[in-house]
mmCIF file of C-alpha atoms in Angstrom:
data_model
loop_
_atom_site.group_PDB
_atom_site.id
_atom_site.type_symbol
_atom_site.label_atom_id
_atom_site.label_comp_id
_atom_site.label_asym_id
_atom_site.label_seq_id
_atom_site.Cartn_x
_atom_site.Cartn_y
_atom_site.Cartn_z
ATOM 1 C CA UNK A 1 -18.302 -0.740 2.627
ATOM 2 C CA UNK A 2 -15.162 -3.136 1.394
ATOM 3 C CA UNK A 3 -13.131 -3.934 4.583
ATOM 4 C CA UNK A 4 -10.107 -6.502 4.967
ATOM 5 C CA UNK A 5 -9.440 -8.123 8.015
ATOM 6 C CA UNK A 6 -5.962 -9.794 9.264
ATOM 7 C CA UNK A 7 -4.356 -10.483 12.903
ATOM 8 C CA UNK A 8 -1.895 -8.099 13.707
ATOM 9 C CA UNK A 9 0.560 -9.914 15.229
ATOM 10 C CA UNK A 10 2.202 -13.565 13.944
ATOM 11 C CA UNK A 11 5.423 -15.123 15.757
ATOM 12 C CA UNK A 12 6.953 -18.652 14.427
ATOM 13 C CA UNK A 13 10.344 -20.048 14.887
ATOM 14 C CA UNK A 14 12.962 -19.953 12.233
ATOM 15 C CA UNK A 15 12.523 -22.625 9.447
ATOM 16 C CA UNK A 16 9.108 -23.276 10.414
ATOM 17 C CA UNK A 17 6.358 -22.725 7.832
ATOM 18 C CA UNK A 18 4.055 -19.016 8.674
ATOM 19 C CA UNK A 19 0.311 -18.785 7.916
ATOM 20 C CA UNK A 20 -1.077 -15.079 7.388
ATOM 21 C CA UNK A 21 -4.749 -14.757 7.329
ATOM 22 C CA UNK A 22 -6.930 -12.496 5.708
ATOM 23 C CA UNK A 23 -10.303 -12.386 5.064
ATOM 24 C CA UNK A 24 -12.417 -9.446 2.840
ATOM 25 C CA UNK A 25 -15.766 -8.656 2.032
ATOM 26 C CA UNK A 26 -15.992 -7.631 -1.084
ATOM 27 C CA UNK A 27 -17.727 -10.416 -3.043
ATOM 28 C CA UNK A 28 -16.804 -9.065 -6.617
ATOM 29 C CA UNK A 29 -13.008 -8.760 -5.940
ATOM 30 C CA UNK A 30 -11.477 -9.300 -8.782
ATOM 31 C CA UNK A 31 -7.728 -9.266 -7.580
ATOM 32 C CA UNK A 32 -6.069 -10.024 -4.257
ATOM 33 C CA UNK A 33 -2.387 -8.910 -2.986
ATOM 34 C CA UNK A 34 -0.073 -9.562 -0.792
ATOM 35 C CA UNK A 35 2.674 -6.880 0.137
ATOM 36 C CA UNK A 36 4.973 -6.702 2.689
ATOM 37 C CA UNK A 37 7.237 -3.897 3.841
ATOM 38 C CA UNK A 38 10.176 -4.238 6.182
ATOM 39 C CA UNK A 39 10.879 -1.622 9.049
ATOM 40 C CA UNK A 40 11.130 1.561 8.237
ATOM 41 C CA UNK A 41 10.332 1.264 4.289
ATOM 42 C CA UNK A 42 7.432 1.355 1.457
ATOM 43 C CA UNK A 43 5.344 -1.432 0.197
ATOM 44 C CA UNK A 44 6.876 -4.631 -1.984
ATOM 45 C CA UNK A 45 4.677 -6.155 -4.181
ATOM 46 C CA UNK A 46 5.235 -10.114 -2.902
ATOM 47 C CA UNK A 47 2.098 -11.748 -5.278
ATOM 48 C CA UNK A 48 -1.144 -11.450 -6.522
ATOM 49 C CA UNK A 49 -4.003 -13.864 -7.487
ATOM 50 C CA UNK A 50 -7.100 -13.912 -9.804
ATOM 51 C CA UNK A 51 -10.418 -14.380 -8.154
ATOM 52 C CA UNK A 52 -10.842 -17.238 -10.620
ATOM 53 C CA UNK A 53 -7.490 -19.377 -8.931
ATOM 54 C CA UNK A 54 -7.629 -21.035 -5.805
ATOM 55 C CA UNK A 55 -3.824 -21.355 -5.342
ATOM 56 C CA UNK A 56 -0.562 -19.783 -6.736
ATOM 57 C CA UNK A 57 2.975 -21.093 -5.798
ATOM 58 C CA UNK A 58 5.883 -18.966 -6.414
ATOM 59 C CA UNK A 59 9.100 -19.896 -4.717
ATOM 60 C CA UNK A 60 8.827 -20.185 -1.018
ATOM 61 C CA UNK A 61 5.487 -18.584 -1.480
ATOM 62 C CA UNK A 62 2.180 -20.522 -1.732
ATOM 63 C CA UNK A 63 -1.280 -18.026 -1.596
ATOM 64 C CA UNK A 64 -4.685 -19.875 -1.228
ATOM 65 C CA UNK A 65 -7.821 -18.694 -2.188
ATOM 66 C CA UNK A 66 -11.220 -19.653 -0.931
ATOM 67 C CA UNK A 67 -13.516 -17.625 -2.606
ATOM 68 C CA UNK A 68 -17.184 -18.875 -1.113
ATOM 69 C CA UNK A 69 -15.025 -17.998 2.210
ATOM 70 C CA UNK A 70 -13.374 -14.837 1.090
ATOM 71 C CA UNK A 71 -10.359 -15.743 2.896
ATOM 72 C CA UNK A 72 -7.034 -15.679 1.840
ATOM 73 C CA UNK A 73 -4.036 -16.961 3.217
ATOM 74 C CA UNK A 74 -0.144 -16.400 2.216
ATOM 75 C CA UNK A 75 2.221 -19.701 3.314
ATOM 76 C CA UNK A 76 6.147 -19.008 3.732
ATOM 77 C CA UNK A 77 8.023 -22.137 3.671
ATOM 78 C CA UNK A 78 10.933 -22.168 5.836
ATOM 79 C CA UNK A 79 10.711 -19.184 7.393
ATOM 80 C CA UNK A 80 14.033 -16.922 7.976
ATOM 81 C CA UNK A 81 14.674 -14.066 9.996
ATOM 82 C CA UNK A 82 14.629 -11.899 6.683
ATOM 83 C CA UNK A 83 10.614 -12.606 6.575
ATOM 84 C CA UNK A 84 10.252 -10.557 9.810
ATOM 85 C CA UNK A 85 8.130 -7.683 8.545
ATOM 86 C CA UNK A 86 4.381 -6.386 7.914
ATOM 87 C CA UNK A 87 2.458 -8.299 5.872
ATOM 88 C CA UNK A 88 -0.628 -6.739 4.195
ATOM 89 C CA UNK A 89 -3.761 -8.178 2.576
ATOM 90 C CA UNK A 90 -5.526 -5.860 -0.107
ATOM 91 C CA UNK A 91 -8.407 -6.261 -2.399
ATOM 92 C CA UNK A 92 -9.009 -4.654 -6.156
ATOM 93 C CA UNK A 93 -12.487 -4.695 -7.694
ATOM 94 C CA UNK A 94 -12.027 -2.144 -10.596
ATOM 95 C CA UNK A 95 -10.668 -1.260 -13.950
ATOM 96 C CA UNK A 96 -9.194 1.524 -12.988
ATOM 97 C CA UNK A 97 -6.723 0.929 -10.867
ATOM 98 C CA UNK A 98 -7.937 3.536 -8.516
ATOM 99 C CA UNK A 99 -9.766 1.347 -5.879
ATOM 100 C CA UNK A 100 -7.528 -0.529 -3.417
ATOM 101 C CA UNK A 101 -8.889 -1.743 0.026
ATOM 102 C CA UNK A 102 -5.724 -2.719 2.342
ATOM 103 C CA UNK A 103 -5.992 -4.928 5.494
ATOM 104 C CA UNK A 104 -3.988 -3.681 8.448
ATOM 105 C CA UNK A 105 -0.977 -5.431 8.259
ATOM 106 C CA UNK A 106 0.263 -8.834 10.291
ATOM 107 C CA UNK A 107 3.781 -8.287 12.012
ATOM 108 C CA UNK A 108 5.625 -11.454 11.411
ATOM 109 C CA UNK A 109 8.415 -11.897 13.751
ATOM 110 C CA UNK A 110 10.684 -14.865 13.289
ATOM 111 C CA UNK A 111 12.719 -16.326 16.219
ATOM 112 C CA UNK A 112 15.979 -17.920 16.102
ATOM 113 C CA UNK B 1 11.380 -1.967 -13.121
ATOM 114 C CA UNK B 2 8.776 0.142 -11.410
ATOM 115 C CA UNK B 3 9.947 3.268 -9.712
ATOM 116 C CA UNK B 4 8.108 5.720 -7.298
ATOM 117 C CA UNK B 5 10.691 7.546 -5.976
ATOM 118 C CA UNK B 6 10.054 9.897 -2.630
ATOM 119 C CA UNK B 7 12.513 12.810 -2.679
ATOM 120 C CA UNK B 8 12.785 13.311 1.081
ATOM 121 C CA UNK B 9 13.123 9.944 3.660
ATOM 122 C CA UNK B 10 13.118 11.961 6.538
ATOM 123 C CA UNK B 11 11.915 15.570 7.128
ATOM 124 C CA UNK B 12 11.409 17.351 10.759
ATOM 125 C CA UNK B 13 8.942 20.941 10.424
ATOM 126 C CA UNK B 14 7.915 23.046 12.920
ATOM 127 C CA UNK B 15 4.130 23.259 13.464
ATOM 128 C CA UNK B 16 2.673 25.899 10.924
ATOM 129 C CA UNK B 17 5.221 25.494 8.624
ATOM 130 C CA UNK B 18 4.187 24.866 4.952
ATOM 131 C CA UNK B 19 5.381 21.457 3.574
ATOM 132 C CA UNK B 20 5.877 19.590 0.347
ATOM 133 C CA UNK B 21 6.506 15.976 0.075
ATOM 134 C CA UNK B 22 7.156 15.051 -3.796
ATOM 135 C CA UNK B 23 6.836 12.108 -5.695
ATOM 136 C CA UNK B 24 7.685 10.921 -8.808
ATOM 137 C CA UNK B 25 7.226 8.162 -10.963
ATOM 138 C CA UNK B 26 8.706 6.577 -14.058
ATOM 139 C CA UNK B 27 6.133 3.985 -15.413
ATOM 140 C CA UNK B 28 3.828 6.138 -17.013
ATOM 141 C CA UNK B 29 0.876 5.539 -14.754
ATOM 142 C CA UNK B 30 -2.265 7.275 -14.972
ATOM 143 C CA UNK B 31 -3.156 7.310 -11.013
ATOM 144 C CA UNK B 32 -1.184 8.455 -7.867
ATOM 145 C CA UNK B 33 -1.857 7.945 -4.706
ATOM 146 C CA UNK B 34 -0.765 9.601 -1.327
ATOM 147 C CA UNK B 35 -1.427 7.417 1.802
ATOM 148 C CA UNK B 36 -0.354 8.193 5.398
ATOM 149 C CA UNK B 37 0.183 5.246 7.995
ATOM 150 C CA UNK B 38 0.305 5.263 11.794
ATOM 151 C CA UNK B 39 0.596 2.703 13.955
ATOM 152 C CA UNK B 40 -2.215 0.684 14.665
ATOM 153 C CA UNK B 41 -4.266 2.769 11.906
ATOM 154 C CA UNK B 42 -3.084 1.372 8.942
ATOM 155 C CA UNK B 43 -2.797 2.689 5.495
ATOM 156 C CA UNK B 44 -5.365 5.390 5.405
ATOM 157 C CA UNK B 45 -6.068 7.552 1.814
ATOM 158 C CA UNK B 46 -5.234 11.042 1.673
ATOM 159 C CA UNK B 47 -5.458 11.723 -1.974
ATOM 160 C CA UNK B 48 -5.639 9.954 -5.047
ATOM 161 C CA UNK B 49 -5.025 11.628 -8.944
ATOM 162 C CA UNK B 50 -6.357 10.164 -12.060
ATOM 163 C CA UNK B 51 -5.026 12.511 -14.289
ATOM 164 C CA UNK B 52 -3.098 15.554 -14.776
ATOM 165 C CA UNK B 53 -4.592 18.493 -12.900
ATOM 166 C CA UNK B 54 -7.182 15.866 -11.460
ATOM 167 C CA UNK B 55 -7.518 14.530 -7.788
ATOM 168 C CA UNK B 56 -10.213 13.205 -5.451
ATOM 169 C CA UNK B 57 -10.099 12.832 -1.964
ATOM 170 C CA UNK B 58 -9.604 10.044 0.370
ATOM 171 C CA UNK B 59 -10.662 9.088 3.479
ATOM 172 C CA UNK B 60 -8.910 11.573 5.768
ATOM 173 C CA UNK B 61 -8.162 14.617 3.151
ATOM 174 C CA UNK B 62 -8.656 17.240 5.848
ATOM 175 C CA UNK B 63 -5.200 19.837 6.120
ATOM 176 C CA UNK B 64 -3.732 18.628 3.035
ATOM 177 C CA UNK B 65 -3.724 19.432 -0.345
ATOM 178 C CA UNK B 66 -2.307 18.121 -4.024
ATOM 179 C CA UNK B 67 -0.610 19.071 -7.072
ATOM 180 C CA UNK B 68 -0.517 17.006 -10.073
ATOM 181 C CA UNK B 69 1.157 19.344 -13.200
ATOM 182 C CA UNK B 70 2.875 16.792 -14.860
ATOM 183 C CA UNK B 71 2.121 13.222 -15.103
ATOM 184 C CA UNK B 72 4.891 12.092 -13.727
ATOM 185 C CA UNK B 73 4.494 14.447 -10.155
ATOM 186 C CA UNK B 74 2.379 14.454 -7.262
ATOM 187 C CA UNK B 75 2.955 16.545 -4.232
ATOM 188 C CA UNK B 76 1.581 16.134 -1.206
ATOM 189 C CA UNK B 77 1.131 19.708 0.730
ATOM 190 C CA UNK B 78 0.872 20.188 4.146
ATOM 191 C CA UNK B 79 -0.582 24.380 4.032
ATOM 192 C CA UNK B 80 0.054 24.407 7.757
ATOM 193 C CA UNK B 81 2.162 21.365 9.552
ATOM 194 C CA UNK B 82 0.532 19.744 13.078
ATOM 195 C CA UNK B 83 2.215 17.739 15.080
ATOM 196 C CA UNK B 84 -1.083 15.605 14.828
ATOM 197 C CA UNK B 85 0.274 15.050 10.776
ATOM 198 C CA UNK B 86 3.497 13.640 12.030
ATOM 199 C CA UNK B 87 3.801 10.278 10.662
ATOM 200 C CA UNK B 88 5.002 8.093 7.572
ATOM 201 C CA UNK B 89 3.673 9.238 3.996
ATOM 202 C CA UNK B 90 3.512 6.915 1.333
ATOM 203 C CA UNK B 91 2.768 7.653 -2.512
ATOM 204 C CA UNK B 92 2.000 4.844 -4.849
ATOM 205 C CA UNK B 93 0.968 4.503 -8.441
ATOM 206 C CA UNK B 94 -0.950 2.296 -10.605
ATOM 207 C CA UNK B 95 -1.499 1.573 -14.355
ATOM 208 C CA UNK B 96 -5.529 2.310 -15.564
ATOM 209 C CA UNK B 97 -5.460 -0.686 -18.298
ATOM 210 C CA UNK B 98 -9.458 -0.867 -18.389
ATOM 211 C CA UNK B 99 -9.447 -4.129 -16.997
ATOM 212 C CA UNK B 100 -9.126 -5.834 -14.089
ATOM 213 C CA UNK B 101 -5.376 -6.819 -12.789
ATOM 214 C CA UNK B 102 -4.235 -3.466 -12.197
ATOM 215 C CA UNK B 103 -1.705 -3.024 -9.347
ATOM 216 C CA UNK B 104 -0.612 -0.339 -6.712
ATOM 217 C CA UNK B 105 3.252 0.002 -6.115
ATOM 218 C CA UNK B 106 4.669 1.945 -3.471
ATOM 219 C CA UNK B 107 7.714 4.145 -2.579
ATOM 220 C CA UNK B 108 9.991 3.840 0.286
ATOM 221 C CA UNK B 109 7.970 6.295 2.316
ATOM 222 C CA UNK B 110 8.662 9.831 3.414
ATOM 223 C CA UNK B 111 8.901 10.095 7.075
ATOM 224 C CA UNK B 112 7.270 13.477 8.584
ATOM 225 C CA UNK B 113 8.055 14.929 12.161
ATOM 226 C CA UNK B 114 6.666 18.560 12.965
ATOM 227 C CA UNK B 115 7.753 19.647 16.383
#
């Protein structure tokens, strides 16, 4: 079946740039996500991608996409102590909107 | 904005207790979702709706059950509360536009204890 994979765990010092991995295996994915959620609450929708882009840049934000790797990564520039949180990796393939495969989440903590 | 608003943050039920967690959402979305996460175990499916009076179940559906009357609504239901079904429950909901691009947006979680 679809599966996502991530590390769980991600530590970088404040104002230093942070590299989540993920990498799926779902070779018609159509759509890619990135959410995060912050102690305690739901999922934010942070950004998406196309299967057909290989990078989007919004803000501090910068997602790369290598499809013939299936691996995705999400970039923060200057990272602040606001970033700590989950990040999580998911995967759409259908028209629906009904199929959603979610990594397990990478725990960003950011040190003064 | 989207909204999925969870009526109840925090809950605590004693085991055998029935229990409804409710959901509601304001964009007009064909499918809900109800996920439950635990540490270490991610997001895992419980139930999802396509329609009104329609569901299918996830991945770990056993000791819960659904209620979609309105659009709008879905309720989780806990016939019986465990301790083993203590844990964060998060409904989502996303658009069917009968393409690709569709996207899943969450509430701010309902957080279960049974004791």
């Amino acid at each position: 079946g679809e599966d996502v994979e991530q590390s769980l765990f991600l530590s970088v010092r404040e104002g230093d740039s942070s590299v989540i991995n993920c990498t799926y295996t779902d070779s018609s994915s159509t759509y890619l996500y990135w959410y995060k959620q912050e102690p305690g609450a739901g999922l934010q929708l942070l950004t998406y991608i196309f299967s057909n882009m290989d990078m989007k840049q919004d803000q501090r934000l910068t997602v790369l996409l290598n499809k013939k790797d299936k691996h995705l990564s999400l970039r923060i520039a200057d990272t602040q102590t606001g970033d700590s949180a989950i990040y999580f990796c998911a995967e759409s393939n259908d028209n629906y909107g009904q199929n959603f495969v979610f990594g397990p989440g990478t725990r960003l903590s950011v040190l003064p | 904005d989207v909204k999925v608003t969870q009526s109840s943050r925090y809950l605590v039920k004693r085991t055998g207790e029935k229990v409804f967690l409710e959901c509601v959402q304001d964009m007009d979305h064909e499918n809900m979702f109800w996920y439950r996460q635990d540490p270490g175990l991610g997001l895992r499916l419980i139930y999802f709706s396509y329609d009104v009076k329609m569901k299918e179940k996830g991945d770990i559906p056993e000791g819960y059950s659904v209620s979609r009357e309105k659009k709008e609504r879905f309720s989780l239901i806990l016939e019986s509360a465990s301790t083993n079904q203590t844990s964060m429950y998060l409904c989502a909901s996303s658009l069917e536009t009968g393409s690709t691009g569709n996207t899943i947006y969450f509430g701010e979680g309902s957080w279960l204890t049974v004791v």
